[in-house]
Every structure is written in structure tokens, then in C-alpha cells.
mmCIF file of C-alpha atoms in Angstrom:
data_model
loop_
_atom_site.group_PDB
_atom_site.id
_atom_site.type_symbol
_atom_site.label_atom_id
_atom_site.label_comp_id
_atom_site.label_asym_id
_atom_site.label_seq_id
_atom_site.Cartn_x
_atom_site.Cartn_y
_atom_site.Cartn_z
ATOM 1 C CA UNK A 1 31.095 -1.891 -14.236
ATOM 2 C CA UNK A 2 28.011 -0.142 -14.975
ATOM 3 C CA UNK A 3 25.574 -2.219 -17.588
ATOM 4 C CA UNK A 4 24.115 -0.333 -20.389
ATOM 5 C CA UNK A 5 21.838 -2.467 -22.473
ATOM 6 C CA UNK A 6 20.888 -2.517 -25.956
ATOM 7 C CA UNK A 7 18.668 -4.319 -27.667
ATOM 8 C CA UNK A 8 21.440 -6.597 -28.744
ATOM 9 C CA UNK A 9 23.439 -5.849 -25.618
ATOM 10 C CA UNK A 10 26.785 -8.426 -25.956
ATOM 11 C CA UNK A 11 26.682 -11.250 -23.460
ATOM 12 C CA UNK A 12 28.933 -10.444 -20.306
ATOM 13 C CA UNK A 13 30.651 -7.756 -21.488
ATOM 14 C CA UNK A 14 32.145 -7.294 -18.575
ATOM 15 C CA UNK A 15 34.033 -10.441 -17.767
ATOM 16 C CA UNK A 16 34.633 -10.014 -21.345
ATOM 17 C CA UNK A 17 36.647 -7.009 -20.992
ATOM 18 C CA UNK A 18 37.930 -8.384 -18.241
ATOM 19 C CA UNK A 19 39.481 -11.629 -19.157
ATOM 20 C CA UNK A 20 40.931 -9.908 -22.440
ATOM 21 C CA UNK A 21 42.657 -6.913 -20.571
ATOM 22 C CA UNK A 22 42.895 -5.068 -23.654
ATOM 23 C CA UNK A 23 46.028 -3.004 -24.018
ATOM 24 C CA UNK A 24 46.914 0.023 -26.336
ATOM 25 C CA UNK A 25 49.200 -1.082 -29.405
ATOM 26 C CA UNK A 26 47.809 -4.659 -29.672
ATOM 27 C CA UNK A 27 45.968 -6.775 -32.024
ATOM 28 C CA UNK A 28 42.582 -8.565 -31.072
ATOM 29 C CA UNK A 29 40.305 -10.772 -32.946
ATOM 30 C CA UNK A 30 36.648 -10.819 -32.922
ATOM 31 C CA UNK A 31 35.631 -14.111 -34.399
ATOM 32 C CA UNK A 32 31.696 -13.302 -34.441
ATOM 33 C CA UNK A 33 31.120 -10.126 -35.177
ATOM 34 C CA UNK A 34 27.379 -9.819 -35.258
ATOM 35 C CA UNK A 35 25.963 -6.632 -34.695
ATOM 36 C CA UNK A 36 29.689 -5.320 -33.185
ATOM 37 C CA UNK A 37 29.106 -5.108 -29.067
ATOM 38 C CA UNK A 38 32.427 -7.057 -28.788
ATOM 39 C CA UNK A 39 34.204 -5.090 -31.296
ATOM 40 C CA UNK A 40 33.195 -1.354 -30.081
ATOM 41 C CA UNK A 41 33.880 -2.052 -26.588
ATOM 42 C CA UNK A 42 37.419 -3.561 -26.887
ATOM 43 C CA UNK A 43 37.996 -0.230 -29.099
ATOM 44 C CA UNK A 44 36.795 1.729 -26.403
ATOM 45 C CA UNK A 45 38.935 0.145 -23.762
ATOM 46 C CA UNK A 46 42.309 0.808 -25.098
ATOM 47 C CA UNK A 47 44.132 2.413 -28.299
ATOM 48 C CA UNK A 48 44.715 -0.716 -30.136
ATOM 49 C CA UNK A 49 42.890 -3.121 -33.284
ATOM 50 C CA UNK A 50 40.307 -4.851 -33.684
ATOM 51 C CA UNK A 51 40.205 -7.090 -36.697
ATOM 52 C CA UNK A 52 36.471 -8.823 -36.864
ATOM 53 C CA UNK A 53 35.268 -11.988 -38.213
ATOM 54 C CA UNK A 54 31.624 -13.188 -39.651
ATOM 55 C CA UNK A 55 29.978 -14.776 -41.926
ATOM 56 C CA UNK A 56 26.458 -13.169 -42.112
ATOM 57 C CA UNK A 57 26.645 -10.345 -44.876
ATOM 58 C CA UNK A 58 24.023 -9.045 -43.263
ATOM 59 C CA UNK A 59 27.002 -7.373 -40.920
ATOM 60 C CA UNK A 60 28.218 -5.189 -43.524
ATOM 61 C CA UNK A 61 26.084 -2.103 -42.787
ATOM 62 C CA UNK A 62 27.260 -2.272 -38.782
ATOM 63 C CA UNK A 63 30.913 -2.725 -39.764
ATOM 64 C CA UNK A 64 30.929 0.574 -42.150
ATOM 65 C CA UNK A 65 29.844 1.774 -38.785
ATOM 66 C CA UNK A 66 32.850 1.022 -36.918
ATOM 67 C CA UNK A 67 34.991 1.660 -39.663
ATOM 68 C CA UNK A 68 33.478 5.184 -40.261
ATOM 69 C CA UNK A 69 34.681 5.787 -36.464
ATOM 70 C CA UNK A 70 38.093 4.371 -35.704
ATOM 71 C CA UNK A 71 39.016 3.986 -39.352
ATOM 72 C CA UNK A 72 42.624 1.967 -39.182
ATOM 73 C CA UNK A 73 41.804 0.545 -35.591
ATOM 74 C CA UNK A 74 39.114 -1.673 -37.027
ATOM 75 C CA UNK A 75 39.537 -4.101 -40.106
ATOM 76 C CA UNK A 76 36.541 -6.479 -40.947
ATOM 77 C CA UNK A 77 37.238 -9.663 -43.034
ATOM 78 C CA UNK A 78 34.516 -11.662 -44.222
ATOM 79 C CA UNK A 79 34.503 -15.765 -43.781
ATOM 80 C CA UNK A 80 33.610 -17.936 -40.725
ATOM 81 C CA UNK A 81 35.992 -18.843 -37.880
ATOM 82 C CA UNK A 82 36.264 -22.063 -39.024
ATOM 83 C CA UNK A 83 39.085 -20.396 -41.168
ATOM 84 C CA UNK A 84 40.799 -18.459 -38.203
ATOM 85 C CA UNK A 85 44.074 -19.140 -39.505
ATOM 86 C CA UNK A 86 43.751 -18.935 -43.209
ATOM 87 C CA UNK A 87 41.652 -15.415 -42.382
ATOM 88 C CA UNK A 88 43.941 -14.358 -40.074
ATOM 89 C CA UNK A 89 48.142 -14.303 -40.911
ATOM 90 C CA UNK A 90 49.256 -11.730 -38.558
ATOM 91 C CA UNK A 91 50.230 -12.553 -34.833
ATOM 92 C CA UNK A 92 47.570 -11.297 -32.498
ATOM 93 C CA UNK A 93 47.016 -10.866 -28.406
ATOM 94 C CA UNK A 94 43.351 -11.865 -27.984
ATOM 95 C CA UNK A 95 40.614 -13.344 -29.492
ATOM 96 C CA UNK A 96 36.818 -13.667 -28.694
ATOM 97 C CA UNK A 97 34.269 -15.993 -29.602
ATOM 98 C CA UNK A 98 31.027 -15.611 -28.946
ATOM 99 C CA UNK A 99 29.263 -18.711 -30.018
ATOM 100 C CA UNK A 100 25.621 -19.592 -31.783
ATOM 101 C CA UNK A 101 23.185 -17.664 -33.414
ATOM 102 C CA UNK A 102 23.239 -14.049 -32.608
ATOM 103 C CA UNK A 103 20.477 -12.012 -31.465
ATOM 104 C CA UNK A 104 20.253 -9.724 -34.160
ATOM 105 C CA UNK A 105 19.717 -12.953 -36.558
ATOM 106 C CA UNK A 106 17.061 -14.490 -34.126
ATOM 107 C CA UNK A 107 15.454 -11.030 -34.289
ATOM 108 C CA UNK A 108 15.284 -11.253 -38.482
ATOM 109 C CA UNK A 109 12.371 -13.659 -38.592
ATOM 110 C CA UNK A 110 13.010 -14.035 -42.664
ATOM 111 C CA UNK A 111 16.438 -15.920 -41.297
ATOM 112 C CA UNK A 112 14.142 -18.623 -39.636
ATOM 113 C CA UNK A 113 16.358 -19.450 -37.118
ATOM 114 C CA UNK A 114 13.332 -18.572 -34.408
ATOM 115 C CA UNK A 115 10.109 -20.931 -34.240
ATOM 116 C CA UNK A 116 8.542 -17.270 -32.539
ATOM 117 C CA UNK A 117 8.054 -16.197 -35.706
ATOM 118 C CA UNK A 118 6.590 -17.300 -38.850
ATOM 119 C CA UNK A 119 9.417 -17.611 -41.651
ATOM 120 C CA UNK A 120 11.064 -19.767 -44.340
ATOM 121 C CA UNK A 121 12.711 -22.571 -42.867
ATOM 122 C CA UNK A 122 16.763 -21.131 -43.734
ATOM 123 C CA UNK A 123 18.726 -21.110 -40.770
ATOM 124 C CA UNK A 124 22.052 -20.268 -43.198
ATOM 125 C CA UNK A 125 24.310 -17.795 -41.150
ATOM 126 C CA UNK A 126 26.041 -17.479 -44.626
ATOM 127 C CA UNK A 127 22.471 -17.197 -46.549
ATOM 128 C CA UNK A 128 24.038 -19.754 -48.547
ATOM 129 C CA UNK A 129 24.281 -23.481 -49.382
ATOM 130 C CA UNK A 130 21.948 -26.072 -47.638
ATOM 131 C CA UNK A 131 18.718 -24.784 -45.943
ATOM 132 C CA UNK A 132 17.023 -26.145 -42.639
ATOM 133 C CA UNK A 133 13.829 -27.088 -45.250
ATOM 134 C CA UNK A 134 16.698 -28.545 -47.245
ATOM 135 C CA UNK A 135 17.654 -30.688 -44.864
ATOM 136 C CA UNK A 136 14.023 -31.818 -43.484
ATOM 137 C CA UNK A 137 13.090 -32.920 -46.450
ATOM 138 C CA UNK A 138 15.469 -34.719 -48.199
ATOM 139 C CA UNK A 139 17.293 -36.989 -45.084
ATOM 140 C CA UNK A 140 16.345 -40.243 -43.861
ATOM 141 C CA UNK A 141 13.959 -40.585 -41.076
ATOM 142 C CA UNK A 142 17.233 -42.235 -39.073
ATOM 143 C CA UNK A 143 19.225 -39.459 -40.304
ATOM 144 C CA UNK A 144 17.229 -36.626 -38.924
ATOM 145 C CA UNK A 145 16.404 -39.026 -35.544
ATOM 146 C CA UNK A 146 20.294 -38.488 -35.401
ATOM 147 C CA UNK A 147 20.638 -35.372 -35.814
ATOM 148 C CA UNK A 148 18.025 -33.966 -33.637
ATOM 149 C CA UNK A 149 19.021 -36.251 -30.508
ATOM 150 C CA UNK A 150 23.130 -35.439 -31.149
ATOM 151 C CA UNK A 151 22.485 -31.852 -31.488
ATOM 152 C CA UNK A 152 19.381 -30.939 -29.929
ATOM 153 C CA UNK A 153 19.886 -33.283 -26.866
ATOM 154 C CA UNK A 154 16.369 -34.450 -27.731
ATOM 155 C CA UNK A 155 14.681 -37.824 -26.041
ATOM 156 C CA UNK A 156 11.681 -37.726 -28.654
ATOM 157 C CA UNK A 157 14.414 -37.520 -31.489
ATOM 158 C CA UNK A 158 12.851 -40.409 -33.097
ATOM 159 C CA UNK A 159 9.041 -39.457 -32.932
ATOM 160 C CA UNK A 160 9.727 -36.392 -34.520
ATOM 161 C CA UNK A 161 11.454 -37.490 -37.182
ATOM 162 C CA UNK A 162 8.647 -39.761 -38.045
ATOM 163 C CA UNK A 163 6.491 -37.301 -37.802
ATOM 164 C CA UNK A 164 8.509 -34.846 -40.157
ATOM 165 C CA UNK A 165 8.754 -37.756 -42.722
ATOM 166 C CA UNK A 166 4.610 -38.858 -42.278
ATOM 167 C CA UNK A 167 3.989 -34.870 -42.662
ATOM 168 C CA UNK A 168 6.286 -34.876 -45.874
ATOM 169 C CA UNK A 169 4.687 -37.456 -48.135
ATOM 170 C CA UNK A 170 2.105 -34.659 -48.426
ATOM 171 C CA UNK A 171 3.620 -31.503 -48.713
ATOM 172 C CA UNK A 172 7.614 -30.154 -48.686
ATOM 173 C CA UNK A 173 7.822 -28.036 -44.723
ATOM 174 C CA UNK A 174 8.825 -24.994 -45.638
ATOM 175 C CA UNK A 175 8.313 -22.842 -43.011
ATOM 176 C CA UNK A 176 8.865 -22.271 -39.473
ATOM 177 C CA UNK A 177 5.575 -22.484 -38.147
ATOM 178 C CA UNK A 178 4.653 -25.985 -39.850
ATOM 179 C CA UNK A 179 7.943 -27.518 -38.264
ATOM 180 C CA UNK A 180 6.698 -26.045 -34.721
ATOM 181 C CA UNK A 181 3.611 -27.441 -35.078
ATOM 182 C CA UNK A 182 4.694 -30.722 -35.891
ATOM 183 C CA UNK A 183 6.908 -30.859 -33.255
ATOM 184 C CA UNK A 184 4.193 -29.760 -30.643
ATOM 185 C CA UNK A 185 1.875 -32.819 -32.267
ATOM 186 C CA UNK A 186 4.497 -34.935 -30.754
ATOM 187 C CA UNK A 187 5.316 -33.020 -27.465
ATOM 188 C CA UNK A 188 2.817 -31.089 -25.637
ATOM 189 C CA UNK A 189 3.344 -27.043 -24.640
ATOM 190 C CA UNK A 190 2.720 -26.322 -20.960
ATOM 191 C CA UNK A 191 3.170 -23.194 -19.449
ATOM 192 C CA UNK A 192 6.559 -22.495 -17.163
ATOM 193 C CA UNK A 193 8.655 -24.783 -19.736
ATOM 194 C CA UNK A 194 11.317 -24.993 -21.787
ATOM 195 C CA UNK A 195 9.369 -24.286 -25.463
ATOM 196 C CA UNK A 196 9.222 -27.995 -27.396
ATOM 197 C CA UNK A 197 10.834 -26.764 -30.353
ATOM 198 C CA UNK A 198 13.614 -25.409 -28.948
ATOM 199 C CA UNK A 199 15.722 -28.604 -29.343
ATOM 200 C CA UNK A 200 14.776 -29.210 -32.572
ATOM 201 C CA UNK A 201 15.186 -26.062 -34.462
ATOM 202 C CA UNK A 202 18.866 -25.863 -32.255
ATOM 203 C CA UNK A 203 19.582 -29.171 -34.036
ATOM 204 C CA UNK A 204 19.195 -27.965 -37.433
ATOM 205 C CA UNK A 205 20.417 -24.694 -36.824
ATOM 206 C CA UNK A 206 24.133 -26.659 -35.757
ATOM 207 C CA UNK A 207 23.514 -29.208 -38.638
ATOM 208 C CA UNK A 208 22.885 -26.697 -41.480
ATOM 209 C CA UNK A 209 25.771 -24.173 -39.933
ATOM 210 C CA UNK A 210 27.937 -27.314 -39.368
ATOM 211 C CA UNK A 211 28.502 -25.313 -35.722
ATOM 212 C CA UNK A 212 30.195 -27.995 -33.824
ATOM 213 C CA UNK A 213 32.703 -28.290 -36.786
ATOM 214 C CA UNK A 214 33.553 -24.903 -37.024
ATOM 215 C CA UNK A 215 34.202 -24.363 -33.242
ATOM 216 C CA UNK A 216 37.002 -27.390 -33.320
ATOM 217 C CA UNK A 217 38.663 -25.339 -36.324
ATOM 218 C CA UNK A 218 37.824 -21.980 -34.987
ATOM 219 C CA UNK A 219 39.237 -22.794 -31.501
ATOM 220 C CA UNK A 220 42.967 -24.528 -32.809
ATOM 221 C CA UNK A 221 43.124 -21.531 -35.537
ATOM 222 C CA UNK A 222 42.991 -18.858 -33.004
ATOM 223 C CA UNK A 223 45.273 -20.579 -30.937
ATOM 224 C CA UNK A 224 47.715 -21.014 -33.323
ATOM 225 C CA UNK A 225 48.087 -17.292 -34.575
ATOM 226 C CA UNK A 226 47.990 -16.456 -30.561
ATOM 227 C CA UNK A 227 51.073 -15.077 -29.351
ATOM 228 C CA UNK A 228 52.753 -15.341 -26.088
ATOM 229 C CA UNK A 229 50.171 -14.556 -23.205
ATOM 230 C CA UNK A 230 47.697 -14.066 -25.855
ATOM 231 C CA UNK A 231 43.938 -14.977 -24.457
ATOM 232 C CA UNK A 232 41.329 -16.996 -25.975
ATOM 233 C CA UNK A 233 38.205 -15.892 -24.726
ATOM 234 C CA UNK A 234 34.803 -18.099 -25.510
ATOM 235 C CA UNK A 235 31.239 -17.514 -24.516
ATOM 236 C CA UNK A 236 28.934 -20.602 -25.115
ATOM 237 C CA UNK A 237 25.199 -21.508 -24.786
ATOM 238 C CA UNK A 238 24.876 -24.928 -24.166
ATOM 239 C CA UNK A 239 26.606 -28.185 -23.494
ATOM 240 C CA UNK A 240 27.536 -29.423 -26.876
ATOM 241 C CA UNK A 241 29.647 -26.528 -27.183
ATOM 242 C CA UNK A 242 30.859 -25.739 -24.029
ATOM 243 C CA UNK A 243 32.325 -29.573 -23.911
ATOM 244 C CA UNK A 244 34.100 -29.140 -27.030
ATOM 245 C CA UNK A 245 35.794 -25.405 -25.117
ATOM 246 C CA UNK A 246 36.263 -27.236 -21.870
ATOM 247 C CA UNK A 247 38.114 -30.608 -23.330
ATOM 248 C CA UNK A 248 39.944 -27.885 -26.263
ATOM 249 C CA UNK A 249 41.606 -26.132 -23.076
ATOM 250 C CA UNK A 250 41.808 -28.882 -20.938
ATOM 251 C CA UNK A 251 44.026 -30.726 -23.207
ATOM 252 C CA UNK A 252 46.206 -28.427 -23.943
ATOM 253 C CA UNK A 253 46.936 -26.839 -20.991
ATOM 254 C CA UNK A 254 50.378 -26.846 -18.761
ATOM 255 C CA UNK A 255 48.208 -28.961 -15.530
ATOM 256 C CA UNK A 256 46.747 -31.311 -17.686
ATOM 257 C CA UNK A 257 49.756 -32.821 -19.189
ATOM 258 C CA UNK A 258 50.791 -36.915 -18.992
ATOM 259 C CA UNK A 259 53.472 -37.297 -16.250
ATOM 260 C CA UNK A 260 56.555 -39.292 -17.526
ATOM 261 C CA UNK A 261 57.151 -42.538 -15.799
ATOM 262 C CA UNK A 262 61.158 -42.102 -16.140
ATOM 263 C CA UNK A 263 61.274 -38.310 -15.584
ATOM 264 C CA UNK A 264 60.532 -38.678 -11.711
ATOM 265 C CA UNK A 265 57.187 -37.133 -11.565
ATOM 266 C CA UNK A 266 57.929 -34.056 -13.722
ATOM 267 C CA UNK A 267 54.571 -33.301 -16.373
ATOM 268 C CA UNK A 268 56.098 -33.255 -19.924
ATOM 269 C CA UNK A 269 54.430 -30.328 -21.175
ATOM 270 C CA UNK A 270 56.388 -28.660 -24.145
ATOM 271 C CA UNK A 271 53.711 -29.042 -26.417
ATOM 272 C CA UNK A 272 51.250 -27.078 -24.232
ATOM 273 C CA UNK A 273 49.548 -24.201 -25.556
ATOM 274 C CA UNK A 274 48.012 -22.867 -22.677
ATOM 275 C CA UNK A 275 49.740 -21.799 -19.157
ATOM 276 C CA UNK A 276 46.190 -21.003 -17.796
ATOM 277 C CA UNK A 277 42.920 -21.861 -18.433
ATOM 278 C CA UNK A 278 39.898 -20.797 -16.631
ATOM 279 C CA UNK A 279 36.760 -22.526 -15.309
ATOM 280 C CA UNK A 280 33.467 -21.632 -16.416
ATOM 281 C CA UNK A 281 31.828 -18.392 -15.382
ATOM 282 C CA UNK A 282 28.454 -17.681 -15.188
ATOM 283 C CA UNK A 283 26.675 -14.205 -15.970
ATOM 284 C CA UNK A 284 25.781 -12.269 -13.295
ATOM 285 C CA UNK A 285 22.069 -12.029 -11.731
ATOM 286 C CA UNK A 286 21.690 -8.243 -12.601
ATOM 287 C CA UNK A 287 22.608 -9.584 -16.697
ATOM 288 C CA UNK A 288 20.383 -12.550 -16.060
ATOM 289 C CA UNK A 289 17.301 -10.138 -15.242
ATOM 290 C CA UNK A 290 17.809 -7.879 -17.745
ATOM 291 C CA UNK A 291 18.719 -10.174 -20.346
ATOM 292 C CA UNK A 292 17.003 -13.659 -20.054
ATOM 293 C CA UNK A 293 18.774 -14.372 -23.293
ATOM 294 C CA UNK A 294 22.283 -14.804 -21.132
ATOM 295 C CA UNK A 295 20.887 -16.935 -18.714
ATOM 296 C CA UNK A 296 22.531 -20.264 -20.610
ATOM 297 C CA UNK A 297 25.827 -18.461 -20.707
ATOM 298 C CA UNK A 298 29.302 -19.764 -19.916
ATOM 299 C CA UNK A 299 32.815 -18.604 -20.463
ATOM 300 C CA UNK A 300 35.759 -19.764 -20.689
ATOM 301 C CA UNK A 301 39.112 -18.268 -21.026
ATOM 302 C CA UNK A 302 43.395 -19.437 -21.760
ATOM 303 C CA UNK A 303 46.111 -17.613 -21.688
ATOM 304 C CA UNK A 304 49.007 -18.907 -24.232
ATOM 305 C CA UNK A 305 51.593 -20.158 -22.959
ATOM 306 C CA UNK A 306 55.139 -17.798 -23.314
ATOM 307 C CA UNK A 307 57.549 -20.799 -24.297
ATOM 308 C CA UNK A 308 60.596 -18.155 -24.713
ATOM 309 C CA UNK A 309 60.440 -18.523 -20.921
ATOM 310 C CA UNK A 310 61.431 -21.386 -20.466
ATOM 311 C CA UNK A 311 64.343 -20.751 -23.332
ATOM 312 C CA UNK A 312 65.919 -18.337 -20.739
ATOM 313 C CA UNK A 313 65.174 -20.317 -17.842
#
């Protein structure tokens, strides 16, 4: 499949399309709309719907777009995919996740989700409730230790933190740039590496978004409204995620199921979800070069299991 980029080309499109097959007359799902790459290209694949998800209202212009263009084919609902299954009542045959912060909202330096670029300290994909600057300056030293080693992976987690609080009793942080900076008081830039406040700023991105959260709920609402041989389809930048997608699958897949000690060996597996699940898959080296951003990618991929099967059986 030939790759045409954009500026916020969708991460692996093509093993996207792919793993979703999409086929004329059904129903798909795409839980993070963003700026719509997902969306367009399922519509383009096949004659069927596309009901979209997000959170960001900052979507609305793109998905007058879409509707402008396939009218009934496209619905957009607004609410996070945390609420899957309360947003979504109908049966469907796919769903796609594409999880994190989008590139069009790393691209909005007023979000100040980047460290790049000079902003308020937000970090709401919702624009509303808590902020990031919220957050830094109101919780415990231990408290934000804890959160920027759970979430962030960070080994410094506890310097920082210090730091954040020492820097505090002077002044609220309230921007971007002054969090950077503190973080690069305690760790040292050097060229060829990973940027120092990348772990950080991830940290309070997942805190403030409550990411990790919404995934668990995101991931057993679309599975629920799946119907048989529906597919789940998840793209995912780094490990925190991609465990909870891994263990979500691996748990509730046919392979994966306790063996009964009196059944002679047989798995009991009737409350499976999934027949199949996939492993992860990487983007390819052509994406990779043309779009460092997907170099942290993984996907994953279930199909649902078809339990009226086994009824006939």
C-alpha cells in the first residue's frame, strides 16, 4: 500500500486497514478521533459507518468535514472512550483505538502537552477540569515522586519532585518552559538522547487525562458492544499502555484459558471474548523514516469470539 503522508498522517494506516478488513454495510468505531486519518480511510475502504469518538472539542471543525462528505456514513459523538459503552448502544464490527496525545494536540503549543514549545502548563484533552500546573502545584512532594516514576517510568522521580516543590515556595510553574527547565537542573541534555523531559511531562499528561484509567474502560466497553468476529484494533506508544492491551487480550482470549483438572485437559473457555488475538506489530521502516513520531508504535489486534458457534456445534 502506497503511503501518502500528511502532516498528521495516522500511525500505520496500513496494518490498520488491514487488521479491520472493513466491509460495506457495517458499523465501525473510532474511539480517538483526532484530526480524522482513521475515520476517512475506513470510509474510503468500503460503503459502510463510521461512528467517531473524542474528547477534544477542538475536533469539531474536522468532523463537519467528514460529515459534509459522507453525510449518514459518518456520526461523531462527543465524550472519551472511557464511556465506550454508555456512548455507544448499537452493535458494531470494529473498533480502533489509537492511544495518547495526538499530533495535532502536540502541534497546538497553547495545549502544553509539548515541552518544544513555550505554553501554559494544561495538558486537558477535554480543556477541562484539573490542569498539569494544577497538579504541580498543589500535590505532595511524595505524591508527584509517584506519579512521575509510575507514569513516566522515571529513575530521578524523586529529585524532581523536590525540585518542583523547592522551585514552588517561590513562584506557582505555570508554564511549559519553567517545568523543562527544572527538570534539566536535575538531569543534564546531551545530544543523541532521549529529551529529559520527556518522562515527566508523559507523567502528567496520563495523570491529568487519567489515561491508564480510561484505556481499562475504553478497552472492556468496546468489547462488550463488539459483535461476533468483531475486531478490536489498538495502537499504543509505550509500555504502560501496551501492558494494559497485551494482559486485556491475553486474558480473555480462547488459548489463555485455565484448564479444568476434572475435564481431562479440555480449556474451559465460555467466558472468552476473544477467538484471536494478535502479537504486537511494529511500523514499518519506510513509516519509521518518514514519520519519527511512529517509531514507539505497537499494535495489537482481537477478533471476538462467535459463541453461536459453538450453539450449533
Amino acid at each position: 500500500m502506497n503511503l501518502n503522508y500528511q502532516k498528521h498522517f495516522p500511525v500505520m494506516l496500513p496494518e490498520i486497514l488491514q487488521a479491520l478488513a472493513p466491509e460495506d454495510g457495517k458499523v465501525y468505531v473510532d474511539a480517538t478521533f483526532g484530526n480524522g486519518g482513521y475515520s476517512e480511510a475506513i470510509l474510503k475502504t468500503a460503503n459502510c459507518k463510521v461512528i467517531a469518538l473524542d474528547r477534544d472539542p477542538n475536533v469539531l471543525a474536522r468532523t463537519q468535514e467528514l460529515k459534509n462528505l459522507y453525510g449518514d456514513r459518518f456520526e461523531f459523538r462527543a465524550g472519551q472512550f472511557g464511556n465506550f459503552a454508555d456512548l455507544i448502544s448499537e452493535t458494531i464490527d470494529g473498533a480502533v483505538f489509537d492511544i495518547g496525545v495526538s499530533s495535532m494536540q502536540l502541534d497546538e503549543a497553547d495545549r502544553g502537552f509539548s515541552f518544544a514549545k513555550d505554553a501554559p502548563l494544561d495538558m486537558r484533552m477535554s480543556q477541562k477540569g484539573e490542569t498539569a500546573a494544577d497538579l504541580i502545584n498543589s500535590l505532595s512532594e511524595a505524591e508527584l515522586a509517584d506519579i512521575i516514576y509510575n507514569y513516566g517510568e522515571e529513575r530521578k522521580s524523586r529529585q524532581i519532585a523536590k525540585r518542583i516543590v523547592e522551585f514552588r515556595k517561590n513562584k506557582p510553574i505555570s508554564t511549559t518552559k519553567e517545568l523543562a527547565e527544572i527538570i534539566y537542573g536535575v538531569i543534564h541534555k546531551t545530544p543523541n538522547t532521549i529529551d529529559p523531559a520527556t518522562r515527566t511531562f508523559q507523567a502528567l499528561r496520563i495523570a491529568v487525562n487519567d489515561e491508564l484509567g480510561e484505556l481499562q474502560k475504553g478497552l472492556r466497553g468496546a468489547a462488550e458492544r463488539l459483535g461476533a468476529n468483531g475486531k478490536l484494533v489498538v495502537v499504543d506508544f509505550h509500555s504502560l499502555e501496551d501492558r494494559i492491551v497485551k494482559t486485556f487480550f491475553k486474558e480473555n482470549s480462547n488459548k489463555n484459558r485455565h484448564v479444568s483438572k476434572y475435564g481431562k485437559g479440555t480449556a474451559i473457555d465460555d467466558d472468552a471474548i476473544f477467538v484471536t488475538c494478535s502479537k504486537a506489530i511494529k511500523p514499518s521502516d519506510e513509516e519509521i523514516k518518514i514519520n519519527p513520531r511512529s517509531r514507539s508504535a505497537k499494535m495489537r489486534f482481537a477478533v471476538k469470539k462467535d459463541k453461536t458457534q459453538k450453539e450449533q456445534n
